[in-house]
Amino acid sequence: MELPLGRCDDSRTWDNDDSDPESETDPDAQAKAYVARVLSPPKSGLAFSRPSQLSTPAASPSASEPRAASKVSAVSEPGLLSLPPELLLEICSYLDARLVLHVLSRVCHALRDLVSDHVTWRLRALRRVRAPYPVVEEKNFDWPAACIALEQHLSRWAEDGRWVEYFCLADGHVASVDSVLLLQGGSLCLSGSRDRNVNLWDLRQLGTESNQGWVWSLAAQDHRVCSGSWDSTVKLWDMAADGQQFGEIKASSAVLCLSYLPDILVTGTYDKKVTIYDPRAGPALLKHQQLHSRPVLTLLADDRHIISGSEDHTLVVVDRRANSVLQRLQLDSYLLCMSYQEPQLWAGDNQGLLHVFANRNGCFQLIRSFDVGHSFPITGIQYSVGALYTTSTDKTIRVHVPTDPPRTICTRRHDNGLNRVCAEGNLVVAGSGDLSLEVWRLQA
Amino acid sequence: MPSIKLQSSGGEIFEVDVEIVKQSVTIKTILEDLGMNDEGDHDPVPLPNVNAAILKKVIQWCTHHEDDPPPPKVYENKEKRTDDIPVWDQEFLKVDQGTLFELNLAANYLDIKGLLDVTCKTVANMVNRKTPEEIHKTFNLKNDFTGPGREAQVQQENQRCEEK
């Protein structure tokens, strides 16, 4: 037996004595035309592709005409599903994105079709950010995931970060903290310092490992961590084996930046080289190249490219498969930090500006440059689809929404310059020049 | 004070203050388009999409909210909240679901932003924090994901969403 759509406890019925469509000069026709024009739902994809067994004609795509609801004689009162799509979406806009995506999609076909439409999510995201987004267009952009990420970011930092817990961990280092890294979804933190130590932080314990030089860079692959130091070494530690060191690389000069992948470990060094090692065997040196004319300050690698930024004002892209330099981009400044989520590469430079490069078919192009208010070198950047963090020697960490241009939603000042930033799970950490580890814990 | 006549779908006439009824952008536009702003006896404005009972409630809402400041045109990235429904509106909307949805539809058709917002928020509050089963129950909806094959497919798809 079919259940009625809405509750039928009231014997009120819709009036069915509406006359036939009136002439065009009629105010009612004018009103209808106005409603149809101004309140019509967005163009593509909002039609219910599979109306549920119980859906009434009111749930059809032409529901920009609310009149349709009143023509239903089978159901005496409207239920939730008799509301036109634009009203259902208006109601959804008051609900958490995850509830809309995961819970409503399990209620019935009609709601599932409504919430699985990517146009719906694109509109929702754009309504929240009210700025061009994303900065780099891409096909098959995951709008539901982006929406969820953006809303989470905005709600975590709402009211100028009122709900963010702040911790200053000041007794771990005796010198400037120059590198930070979060592991295991944010429950562990590594910090590297000019006091030559790498510290492991969690809620209960502090562990200390030693280097001879300032620990300038940190990178991790699963439970394996590597630290690069001014003493020209890279040390590899296994967090799953109690932090034991399992490897060491003697580099040719101070290691300024690292990238650690399952199959390679790449270092950028003071002597202008980019060197590739196999971390599993040895580690063994595979290849080194002098790609720059000045120290290599920042590095990124994935399975296709190795991207290096140097004080020589260039960005070099090496194609790993072809094993050759693909591009050499000349810039007006030099890059100090990079963060990459395909296809967007965000970088901070020594003049306090942000640059966005787009990976278009394997080729990187500078798309935009932004001034987000840092007047000094940008030491750290972390970009994800819903959030952007930057730190600078201007003693601030800034929290932005990655739109075009980025909108800053929160700024936190510190007494000293901030170096590096890392955000993972619900934690954001930055190293500071005055020995402390700055930690912000966000609502989950 | 000038008044206007509104006619519900059933033919019933309601005489209402013009200023009160202008909260409906739809009606306001009709009046402006037809030059019905001046005094005199005019034909009633027909509203075939709204029945008498609902029109009465809409007029009641508009009368209470007559002196509200006009809503801002563009919302500056306002976090959408549902806990700020005025007490009077909460009481006003303590009605059966059918009436609530009819008010929602009427507010949409008549383009009364304030009423549209509070009715949407009220419905959102009924959905919020519920599981699919509870939503079925609240709104008397049928779970049409039936059959073993279909359900497994739906579960798979949902899992994929959640894993992201």
Coordinates of C-alpha atoms in Angstrom, one line a residue:
Chain A
M1 CA 0.0 0.0 0.0
E2 CA 1.4 3.4 -0.9
L3 CA 1.8 5.8 1.9
P4 CA 0.5 9.3 1.3
L5 CA 3.1 12.0 0.6
G6 CA 2.0 14.5 3.2
R7 CA -0.2 14.1 6.3
C8 CA -3.8 13.8 5.4
D9 CA -5.1 14.6 8.9
D10 CA -6.8 17.7 7.7
S11 CA -9.7 17.5 5.3
R12 CA -8.8 20.8 3.7
T13 CA -8.5 20.4 0.0
W14 CA -7.1 22.6 -2.6
D15 CA -9.6 24.7 -4.4
N16 CA -10.0 23.3 -7.9
D17 CA -12.3 25.9 -9.2
D18 CA -9.5 27.9 -10.9
S19 CA -10.6 29.1 -14.3
D20 CA -8.8 28.4 -17.5
P21 CA -5.6 30.5 -18.3
E22 CA -6.6 34.1 -18.5
S23 CA -5.7 36.6 -21.2
E24 CA -2.2 38.1 -21.2
T25 CA -3.2 41.5 -20.0
D26 CA -4.5 40.0 -16.8
P27 CA -2.5 40.9 -13.7
D28 CA -2.5 37.3 -12.6
A29 CA -0.8 36.3 -15.9
Q30 CA 1.6 39.1 -15.3
A31 CA 2.3 38.0 -11.8
K32 CA 2.9 34.4 -13.0
A33 CA 5.2 35.6 -15.8
Y34 CA 7.1 37.6 -13.2
V35 CA 7.4 34.7 -10.9
A36 CA 8.5 32.4 -13.7
R37 CA 11.1 34.8 -14.8
V38 CA 12.6 35.9 -11.5
L39 CA 12.1 32.7 -9.5
S40 CA 12.9 30.1 -12.0
P41 CA 15.4 27.5 -10.9
P42 CA 19.0 27.4 -12.3
K43 CA 19.2 26.1 -15.9
S44 CA 20.8 22.7 -16.1
G45 CA 20.4 19.6 -14.1
L46 CA 17.9 20.4 -11.5
A47 CA 15.2 18.2 -13.0
F48 CA 14.4 15.1 -11.0
S49 CA 15.8 12.5 -13.3
R50 CA 14.0 9.8 -11.5
P51 CA 10.8 10.9 -9.8
S52 CA 10.0 8.7 -6.9
Q53 CA 6.9 6.6 -7.0
L54 CA 5.1 9.0 -4.8
S55 CA 6.2 12.3 -6.3
T56 CA 3.4 14.5 -7.5
P57 CA 3.5 16.7 -10.6
A58 CA 4.5 19.5 -8.2
A59 CA 8.0 17.9 -7.9
S60 CA 8.7 18.3 -11.6
P61 CA 11.2 20.7 -13.1
S62 CA 8.7 23.2 -14.2
A63 CA 8.0 23.9 -10.5
S64 CA 9.1 27.5 -11.0
E65 CA 5.3 27.8 -11.4
P66 CA 4.2 27.2 -7.8
R67 CA 0.7 26.9 -9.3
A68 CA 1.6 23.3 -10.1
A69 CA 1.4 22.5 -6.4
S70 CA -2.2 23.7 -6.2
K71 CA -3.3 21.5 -9.0
V72 CA -2.6 18.3 -7.2
S73 CA -5.8 16.6 -6.4
A74 CA -4.4 13.2 -5.4
V75 CA -2.8 14.7 -2.2
S76 CA -4.8 16.9 0.0
E77 CA -1.9 18.7 1.6
P78 CA 1.6 19.4 0.4
G79 CA 4.4 17.4 1.9
L80 CA 8.1 18.1 1.9
L81 CA 8.6 16.7 -1.6
S82 CA 5.9 18.8 -3.1
L83 CA 8.1 21.9 -2.6
P84 CA 9.8 23.0 -5.8
P85 CA 13.5 22.4 -6.1
E86 CA 14.5 26.0 -5.4
L87 CA 12.7 26.0 -2.1
L88 CA 14.2 22.6 -1.1
L89 CA 17.6 24.0 -1.9
E90 CA 16.9 27.2 0.1
I91 CA 16.1 24.9 3.0
C92 CA 19.2 22.9 2.4
S93 CA 21.3 26.1 2.5
Y94 CA 20.5 26.3 6.2
L95 CA 21.8 22.8 6.8
D96 CA 25.4 21.5 7.2
A97 CA 26.8 20.5 3.8
R98 CA 27.7 17.0 5.0
L99 CA 24.2 16.3 6.3
V100 CA 22.8 17.4 3.0
L101 CA 25.2 15.2 1.0
H102 CA 25.2 12.1 3.1
V103 CA 21.9 12.0 5.0
L104 CA 19.4 13.6 2.6
S105 CA 20.7 11.4 -0.2
R106 CA 19.7 8.4 1.7
V107 CA 16.1 9.5 2.4
C108 CA 14.6 8.9 -1.0
H109 CA 15.3 9.1 -4.7
A110 CA 13.9 12.6 -5.2
L111 CA 16.1 14.1 -2.5
R112 CA 19.1 12.1 -3.7
D113 CA 18.8 13.4 -7.2
L114 CA 18.5 16.9 -5.9
V115 CA 21.5 16.8 -3.7
S116 CA 23.8 14.9 -6.1
D117 CA 23.6 17.5 -8.7
H118 CA 26.9 19.3 -9.0
V119 CA 25.3 22.5 -10.2
T120 CA 23.5 22.7 -6.8
W121 CA 26.8 22.5 -5.0
R122 CA 28.5 25.0 -7.3
L123 CA 25.7 27.5 -6.6
R124 CA 25.9 26.8 -2.9
A125 CA 29.7 27.4 -2.8
L126 CA 29.6 30.5 -4.8
R127 CA 26.9 31.9 -2.6
R128 CA 29.0 31.4 0.4
V129 CA 32.3 32.8 -0.9
R130 CA 30.8 35.5 -3.2
A131 CA 34.0 35.8 -5.2
P132 CA 35.4 34.0 -8.3
Y133 CA 36.3 30.5 -7.2
P134 CA 38.3 28.4 -7.8
V135 CA 41.2 30.5 -8.9
V136 CA 42.1 27.9 -11.6
E137 CA 39.2 26.4 -13.5
E138 CA 39.2 22.7 -14.0
K139 CA 37.0 20.2 -15.6
N140 CA 35.2 17.8 -13.2
F141 CA 35.9 20.0 -10.2
D142 CA 34.6 18.2 -7.2
W143 CA 32.0 20.8 -6.1
P144 CA 30.5 18.9 -3.2
A145 CA 33.9 18.2 -1.6
A146 CA 34.9 21.9 -2.2
C147 CA 31.7 23.1 -0.6
I148 CA 32.2 21.0 2.4
A149 CA 35.8 22.1 2.8
L150 CA 35.0 25.8 2.4
E151 CA 32.1 25.7 4.8
Q152 CA 34.2 23.8 7.4
H153 CA 37.0 26.4 7.0
L154 CA 34.7 29.4 7.3
S155 CA 32.9 27.9 10.3
R156 CA 36.2 27.0 12.1
W157 CA 37.5 30.6 11.8
A158 CA 34.1 32.3 12.2
E159 CA 33.9 35.4 14.3
D160 CA 37.5 36.2 13.8
G161 CA 38.6 32.8 15.1
R162 CA 36.7 33.0 18.3
W163 CA 36.3 29.2 18.6
V164 CA 40.0 28.4 17.8
E165 CA 42.1 27.2 20.7
Y166 CA 45.6 28.6 20.8
F167 CA 48.6 27.0 22.3
C168 CA 52.1 28.4 22.5
L169 CA 54.6 25.6 23.1
A170 CA 57.6 27.5 24.2
D171 CA 59.8 25.1 26.1
G172 CA 60.8 22.7 23.3
H173 CA 63.5 24.7 21.6
V174 CA 66.2 27.1 22.5
A175 CA 66.4 28.7 19.2
S176 CA 64.2 29.8 16.3
V177 CA 61.8 27.1 15.0
D178 CA 62.3 27.0 11.3
S179 CA 60.3 24.0 10.2
V180 CA 57.2 22.3 11.2
L181 CA 55.3 19.2 10.1
L182 CA 52.1 17.5 11.2
L183 CA 51.7 13.8 11.1
Q184 CA 49.0 11.2 11.6
G185 CA 46.2 13.6 10.9
G186 CA 47.5 16.2 13.2
S187 CA 48.0 14.2 16.4
L188 CA 51.8 14.4 16.1
C189 CA 53.9 17.4 15.3
L190 CA 57.5 17.7 14.4
S191 CA 59.5 20.9 14.7
G192 CA 62.9 21.6 13.5
S193 CA 65.0 24.4 14.9
R194 CA 68.2 26.3 14.8
D195 CA 69.1 24.6 18.0
R196 CA 69.8 21.7 15.8
N197 CA 67.0 19.6 17.2
V198 CA 63.9 18.0 15.8
N199 CA 61.2 17.8 18.4
L200 CA 58.3 15.5 18.4
W201 CA 55.2 16.8 20.1
D202 CA 52.1 15.2 21.2
L203 CA 49.8 15.8 24.1
R204 CA 51.8 13.9 26.6
Q205 CA 55.3 13.5 25.4
L206 CA 58.3 15.4 24.1
G207 CA 60.9 13.5 22.2
T208 CA 64.2 14.9 21.1
E209 CA 66.5 13.8 18.2
S210 CA 69.7 15.5 17.4
N211 CA 71.2 17.1 14.3
Q212 CA 74.5 18.9 14.0
G213 CA 73.1 21.8 12.1
W214 CA 69.9 23.9 12.1
V215 CA 67.1 21.7 11.0
W216 CA 65.7 23.7 8.2
S217 CA 63.3 21.3 6.5
L218 CA 61.1 18.4 7.3
A219 CA 59.1 16.1 5.2
A220 CA 57.3 12.8 5.8
Q221 CA 56.0 9.8 3.9
D222 CA 53.6 7.8 6.0
H223 CA 55.4 7.1 9.2
R224 CA 58.8 7.9 7.9
V225 CA 60.2 11.4 8.5
C226 CA 63.2 13.1 7.1
S227 CA 64.9 16.2 8.2
G228 CA 67.3 18.3 6.3
S229 CA 69.9 20.4 8.0
W230 CA 72.5 23.1 7.5
D231 CA 75.0 20.5 8.4
S232 CA 74.5 19.1 5.0
T233 CA 72.8 15.9 6.2
V234 CA 69.4 14.4 5.7
K235 CA 68.3 12.1 8.5
L236 CA 65.6 9.6 8.2
W237 CA 63.5 8.5 11.2
D238 CA 60.9 5.9 11.5
M239 CA 58.0 7.0 13.7
A240 CA 56.6 3.6 13.8
A241 CA 59.8 2.3 15.3
D242 CA 59.8 4.7 18.1
G243 CA 61.5 7.5 16.2
Q244 CA 64.6 5.4 15.4
Q245 CA 66.9 6.8 12.8
F246 CA 67.2 4.4 9.9
G247 CA 69.1 6.3 7.4
E248 CA 71.3 9.2 6.7
I249 CA 72.3 11.1 3.6
K250 CA 75.4 13.1 3.3
A251 CA 74.5 15.9 0.9
S252 CA 76.9 18.2 -0.9
S253 CA 75.9 21.3 1.1
A254 CA 73.2 22.7 3.4
V255 CA 69.8 21.1 2.7
L256 CA 67.3 23.9 2.4
C257 CA 64.2 22.0 1.2
L258 CA 63.0 18.5 0.8
S259 CA 60.3 16.4 -0.8
Y260 CA 59.7 12.8 0.3
L261 CA 57.8 10.4 -1.9
P262 CA 57.4 6.6 -1.8
D263 CA 60.0 6.2 -4.6
I264 CA 62.2 9.2 -4.3
L265 CA 63.6 11.7 -1.9
V266 CA 64.5 15.0 -3.4
T267 CA 66.7 17.7 -1.8
G268 CA 67.3 21.3 -2.7
T269 CA 70.7 22.5 -1.5
Y270 CA 72.6 25.7 -0.9
D271 CA 75.0 24.8 -3.7
K272 CA 72.2 25.3 -6.3
K273 CA 71.6 21.6 -6.9
V274 CA 68.6 19.4 -6.9
T275 CA 69.4 15.9 -6.0
I276 CA 67.3 12.7 -6.2
Y277 CA 67.8 9.7 -3.9
D278 CA 66.2 6.4 -3.6
P279 CA 65.1 6.3 0.0
R280 CA 64.4 2.6 0.1
A281 CA 67.9 1.4 -1.0
G282 CA 70.5 3.0 1.2
P283 CA 69.4 5.8 0.6
A284 CA 71.3 5.8 -2.7
L285 CA 72.0 8.8 -4.8
L286 CA 70.2 8.6 -8.2
K287 CA 70.9 11.9 -9.8
H288 CA 72.0 15.4 -9.2
Q289 CA 71.7 18.4 -11.3
Q290 CA 72.6 22.0 -11.0
L291 CA 69.4 23.5 -12.1
H292 CA 69.9 26.9 -10.7
S293 CA 72.5 29.7 -10.3
R294 CA 71.7 30.3 -6.7
P295 CA 70.5 28.3 -3.6
V296 CA 67.4 26.2 -4.0
L297 CA 64.9 27.5 -1.5
T298 CA 61.8 25.5 -2.1
L299 CA 60.9 22.2 -3.7
L300 CA 58.0 20.1 -4.6
A301 CA 57.7 16.7 -6.2
D302 CA 55.0 14.3 -7.3
D303 CA 55.0 11.4 -9.6
R304 CA 55.2 13.5 -12.7
H305 CA 57.3 16.6 -11.9
I306 CA 59.9 18.1 -9.7
I307 CA 59.5 21.8 -9.2
S308 CA 62.2 23.9 -7.6
G309 CA 62.3 27.6 -6.7
S310 CA 65.6 29.3 -6.2
E311 CA 67.0 32.6 -5.2
D312 CA 68.0 33.1 -8.8
H313 CA 64.4 34.2 -9.4
T314 CA 63.4 31.2 -11.4
L315 CA 60.9 28.3 -11.1
V316 CA 62.2 25.2 -12.8
V317 CA 59.9 22.3 -13.7
V318 CA 61.5 18.9 -14.4
D319 CA 59.6 16.2 -16.1
R320 CA 60.4 13.0 -14.2
R321 CA 59.5 10.6 -16.9
A322 CA 61.4 12.4 -19.7
N323 CA 64.1 13.1 -17.1
S324 CA 64.6 16.6 -18.5
V325 CA 63.9 20.2 -17.7
L326 CA 60.4 21.0 -19.0
Q327 CA 60.2 24.7 -18.1
R328 CA 62.2 27.5 -16.6
L329 CA 59.9 30.4 -15.5
Q330 CA 61.6 33.7 -14.9
L331 CA 60.0 35.7 -12.1
D332 CA 60.4 39.2 -10.7
S333 CA 61.1 37.9 -7.2
Y334 CA 62.1 34.6 -5.7
L335 CA 59.9 32.0 -4.2
L336 CA 60.3 30.9 -0.6
C337 CA 57.5 28.3 -0.2
M338 CA 55.1 26.3 -2.2
S339 CA 51.9 24.3 -1.7
Y340 CA 50.4 22.2 -4.4
Q341 CA 47.0 20.6 -4.9
E342 CA 46.6 19.7 -8.5
P343 CA 46.0 21.7 -10.6
Q344 CA 46.8 24.7 -8.4
L345 CA 50.3 25.6 -7.3
W346 CA 50.4 28.4 -4.7
A347 CA 53.7 30.0 -3.8
G348 CA 54.9 32.8 -1.6
D349 CA 57.8 35.1 -2.4
N350 CA 60.3 37.3 -0.7
Q351 CA 58.3 40.4 -1.4
G352 CA 55.2 39.2 0.4
L353 CA 53.2 38.3 -2.6
L354 CA 51.4 35.1 -3.5
H355 CA 51.5 33.5 -6.9
V356 CA 49.2 30.9 -8.4
F357 CA 50.4 28.6 -11.2
A358 CA 48.1 26.3 -13.0
N359 CA 49.1 22.9 -14.2
R360 CA 47.6 22.8 -17.7
N361 CA 48.4 19.5 -19.4
G362 CA 51.7 19.2 -17.6
C363 CA 52.8 22.7 -18.3
F364 CA 52.8 25.3 -15.5
Q365 CA 51.6 28.8 -16.1
L366 CA 51.5 31.8 -13.8
I367 CA 47.8 32.6 -13.6
R368 CA 47.6 35.2 -10.8
S369 CA 49.5 37.2 -8.3
F370 CA 48.0 38.5 -5.1
D371 CA 48.9 40.8 -2.3
V372 CA 47.2 39.5 0.8
G373 CA 48.6 42.1 3.2
H374 CA 52.0 40.6 4.1
S375 CA 54.5 43.3 3.5
F376 CA 57.4 41.0 4.2
P377 CA 58.7 37.7 2.9
I378 CA 56.2 34.8 3.0
T379 CA 57.9 31.9 4.8
G380 CA 55.1 29.4 4.8
I381 CA 52.0 28.6 2.7
Q382 CA 49.5 25.8 2.8
Y383 CA 46.8 25.5 0.2
S384 CA 43.9 23.1 0.0
V385 CA 40.6 23.3 -1.9
G386 CA 38.8 24.9 1.1
A387 CA 41.5 26.8 3.0
L388 CA 44.7 28.9 2.6
Y389 CA 47.2 29.7 5.3
T390 CA 50.2 32.0 5.0
T391 CA 52.9 33.0 7.5
S392 CA 55.5 35.7 7.1
T393 CA 58.4 37.4 8.8
D394 CA 55.9 40.3 9.3
K395 CA 55.0 38.3 12.4
T396 CA 51.6 37.3 11.2
I397 CA 49.8 34.2 10.2
R398 CA 46.8 34.8 7.9
V399 CA 43.9 32.6 7.2
H400 CA 42.2 33.0 3.9
V401 CA 39.5 31.6 1.6
P402 CA 41.3 30.6 -1.7
T403 CA 39.2 32.7 -4.0
D404 CA 40.3 35.2 -6.7
P405 CA 41.5 37.3 -4.9
P406 CA 41.9 35.4 -1.6
R407 CA 39.7 36.8 1.2
T408 CA 41.4 37.0 4.5
I409 CA 39.1 35.9 7.3
C410 CA 41.5 36.0 10.2
T411 CA 44.9 37.4 11.1
R412 CA 46.9 36.5 14.2
R413 CA 49.9 38.5 15.3
H414 CA 52.9 37.3 17.1
D415 CA 55.9 38.9 18.8
N416 CA 58.3 37.5 16.3
G417 CA 58.5 36.3 12.7
L418 CA 56.7 33.1 11.8
N419 CA 58.4 30.5 9.8
R420 CA 56.5 27.7 7.9
V421 CA 53.0 26.7 8.4
C422 CA 51.4 23.3 8.3
A423 CA 47.7 22.4 8.5
E424 CA 46.4 18.9 8.9
G425 CA 43.1 17.6 10.3
N426 CA 42.0 20.2 12.8
L427 CA 45.4 21.5 13.7
V428 CA 47.4 24.4 12.3
V429 CA 51.0 24.9 13.4
A430 CA 53.7 27.5 12.7
G431 CA 57.2 27.8 13.9
S432 CA 58.3 31.1 15.3
G433 CA 61.5 33.0 15.6
D434 CA 61.1 33.3 19.3
L435 CA 61.6 29.6 20.0
S436 CA 58.0 28.6 20.3
L437 CA 55.7 26.3 18.4
E438 CA 52.4 28.1 17.7
V439 CA 49.5 25.8 17.6
W440 CA 45.9 26.5 16.7
R441 CA 43.3 23.7 17.4
L442 CA 40.1 24.0 15.4
Q443 CA 36.8 22.6 16.0
A444 CA 36.5 19.2 14.4
Chain B
M1 CA -4.9 54.9 5.0
P2 CA -5.3 53.4 1.6
S3 CA -6.2 49.7 1.4
I4 CA -6.2 47.1 -1.3
K5 CA -8.4 44.1 -1.9
L6 CA -6.9 40.7 -2.3
Q7 CA -8.8 37.7 -3.6
S8 CA -7.8 34.2 -2.6
S9 CA -8.1 31.2 -4.9
G10 CA -11.5 30.4 -3.6
G11 CA -12.8 33.9 -4.3
E12 CA -12.8 35.3 -0.8
I13 CA -11.9 38.9 -0.6
F14 CA -9.5 40.4 2.0
E15 CA -9.1 44.1 2.5
V16 CA -5.7 45.0 3.6
D17 CA -3.6 48.1 4.2
V18 CA -1.5 48.8 1.2
E19 CA 1.7 49.4 3.2
I20 CA 1.3 46.0 5.0
V21 CA 0.8 44.1 1.8
K22 CA 3.7 45.8 0.0
Q23 CA 6.0 43.4 2.0
S24 CA 5.1 41.1 -0.8
V25 CA 7.3 42.1 -3.7
T26 CA 5.0 40.2 -6.1
I27 CA 2.0 42.3 -5.0
K28 CA 4.0 45.5 -4.8
T29 CA 5.1 45.0 -8.4
I30 CA 1.6 44.2 -9.6
L31 CA 0.3 47.4 -7.9
E32 CA 3.1 49.5 -9.5
D33 CA 2.7 48.0 -12.9
L34 CA -1.0 48.7 -12.9
G35 CA -0.7 52.1 -11.3
M36 CA -2.9 51.1 -8.4
N37 CA -1.1 53.2 -6.0
D38 CA -3.6 56.0 -6.0
E39 CA -6.9 56.2 -4.1
G40 CA -10.1 54.9 -5.5
D41 CA -12.0 51.7 -5.7
H42 CA -10.1 49.0 -7.6
D43 CA -10.8 45.5 -8.5
P44 CA -9.4 43.0 -6.1
V45 CA -6.0 41.5 -7.0
P46 CA -6.5 37.8 -7.6
L47 CA -4.1 35.4 -6.0
P48 CA -5.1 32.0 -7.4
N49 CA -2.2 30.2 -5.9
V50 CA -3.1 31.1 -2.3
N51 CA -6.2 29.8 -0.6
A52 CA -8.1 31.8 2.0
A53 CA -6.8 30.2 5.1
I54 CA -3.2 30.7 4.1
L55 CA -3.8 34.2 2.8
K56 CA -5.3 35.1 6.1
K57 CA -2.2 33.8 7.9
V58 CA 0.1 35.6 5.5
I59 CA -1.7 38.9 6.1
Q60 CA -1.5 38.2 9.9
W61 CA 2.3 37.8 9.5
C62 CA 2.7 40.9 7.4
T63 CA 0.6 42.9 9.8
H64 CA 2.8 42.0 12.7
H65 CA 6.0 42.7 10.7
E66 CA 4.7 45.9 9.2
D67 CA 7.4 48.0 10.9
D68 CA 10.3 45.7 10.3
P69 CA 13.3 47.3 8.6
P70 CA 13.6 46.2 5.0
P71 CA 15.9 43.1 4.6
P72 CA 19.4 43.8 3.3
K73 CA 19.8 43.3 -0.4
V74 CA 22.9 41.2 -0.4
Y75 CA 24.0 39.0 2.4
E76 CA 27.6 39.6 3.1
N77 CA 28.7 36.0 3.6
K78 CA 26.4 35.6 6.5
E79 CA 26.7 32.3 8.1
K80 CA 23.3 30.7 7.7
R81 CA 21.9 30.1 11.1
T82 CA 18.6 28.7 12.1
D83 CA 18.5 29.6 15.8
D84 CA 17.5 33.2 15.3
I85 CA 13.8 32.9 14.5
P86 CA 11.9 35.5 16.5
V87 CA 9.7 34.2 19.3
W88 CA 6.5 35.5 17.7
D89 CA 7.3 33.8 14.4
Q90 CA 8.1 30.6 16.2
E91 CA 4.7 30.6 17.8
F92 CA 3.1 31.7 14.6
L93 CA 4.6 28.7 12.8
K94 CA 3.5 26.1 15.4
V95 CA 1.1 24.6 12.8
D96 CA 0.7 21.3 11.1
Q97 CA 3.2 20.4 8.4
G98 CA 0.8 21.0 5.6
T99 CA 0.2 24.6 6.7
L100 CA 3.9 25.1 7.2
F101 CA 4.6 24.0 3.6
E102 CA 1.8 26.0 2.2
L103 CA 3.1 29.1 4.0
N104 CA 6.5 28.4 2.6
L105 CA 5.1 28.1 -0.9
A106 CA 3.0 31.2 -0.5
A107 CA 6.0 33.2 0.8
N108 CA 7.9 32.0 -2.2
Y109 CA 5.2 32.9 -4.7
L110 CA 4.4 36.3 -3.0
D111 CA 8.1 37.0 -2.6
I112 CA 8.0 37.9 1.1
K113 CA 11.6 37.4 2.1
G114 CA 11.1 37.5 5.9
L115 CA 8.4 34.9 5.8
L116 CA 10.3 32.8 3.4
D117 CA 13.4 32.8 5.6
V118 CA 11.6 31.8 8.8
T119 CA 9.6 29.1 7.1
C120 CA 12.7 27.7 5.5
K121 CA 14.6 27.8 8.8
T122 CA 11.7 26.1 10.5
V123 CA 11.7 23.2 8.1
A124 CA 15.5 23.1 8.2
N125 CA 15.3 22.7 12.0
M126 CA 13.0 19.8 11.5
V127 CA 15.6 18.1 9.3
N128 CA 18.7 19.0 11.2
R129 CA 20.6 16.4 13.1
K130 CA 18.3 13.6 12.0
T131 CA 19.1 10.3 10.5
P132 CA 17.4 9.2 7.2
E133 CA 15.0 7.0 9.2
E134 CA 14.0 9.9 11.5
I135 CA 13.4 12.1 8.4
H136 CA 11.1 9.5 6.9
K137 CA 9.1 9.4 10.1
T138 CA 8.9 13.2 10.6
F139 CA 7.8 13.9 7.1
N140 CA 5.9 10.7 6.4
L141 CA 8.2 9.9 3.4
K142 CA 8.6 6.5 1.9
N143 CA 12.0 5.0 1.6
D144 CA 12.0 4.1 -2.1
F145 CA 15.5 2.6 -2.1
T146 CA 14.0 -0.8 -2.2
G147 CA 15.3 -4.1 -3.4
P148 CA 18.7 -5.7 -2.5
G149 CA 20.5 -4.6 -5.6
R150 CA 19.4 -1.0 -5.5
E151 CA 20.2 -0.6 -1.8
A152 CA 23.7 -2.1 -2.2
Q153 CA 24.3 0.3 -5.0
V154 CA 23.2 3.3 -3.0
Q155 CA 25.3 2.2 0.0
Q156 CA 28.3 1.9 -2.2
E157 CA 27.8 5.3 -3.7
N158 CA 27.4 6.8 -0.3
Q159 CA 30.4 5.2 1.0
R160 CA 32.4 6.6 -1.8
C161 CA 31.1 10.1 -0.9
E162 CA 32.1 9.6 2.7
E163 CA 35.5 8.4 2.0
K164 CA 36.5 11.5 0.1

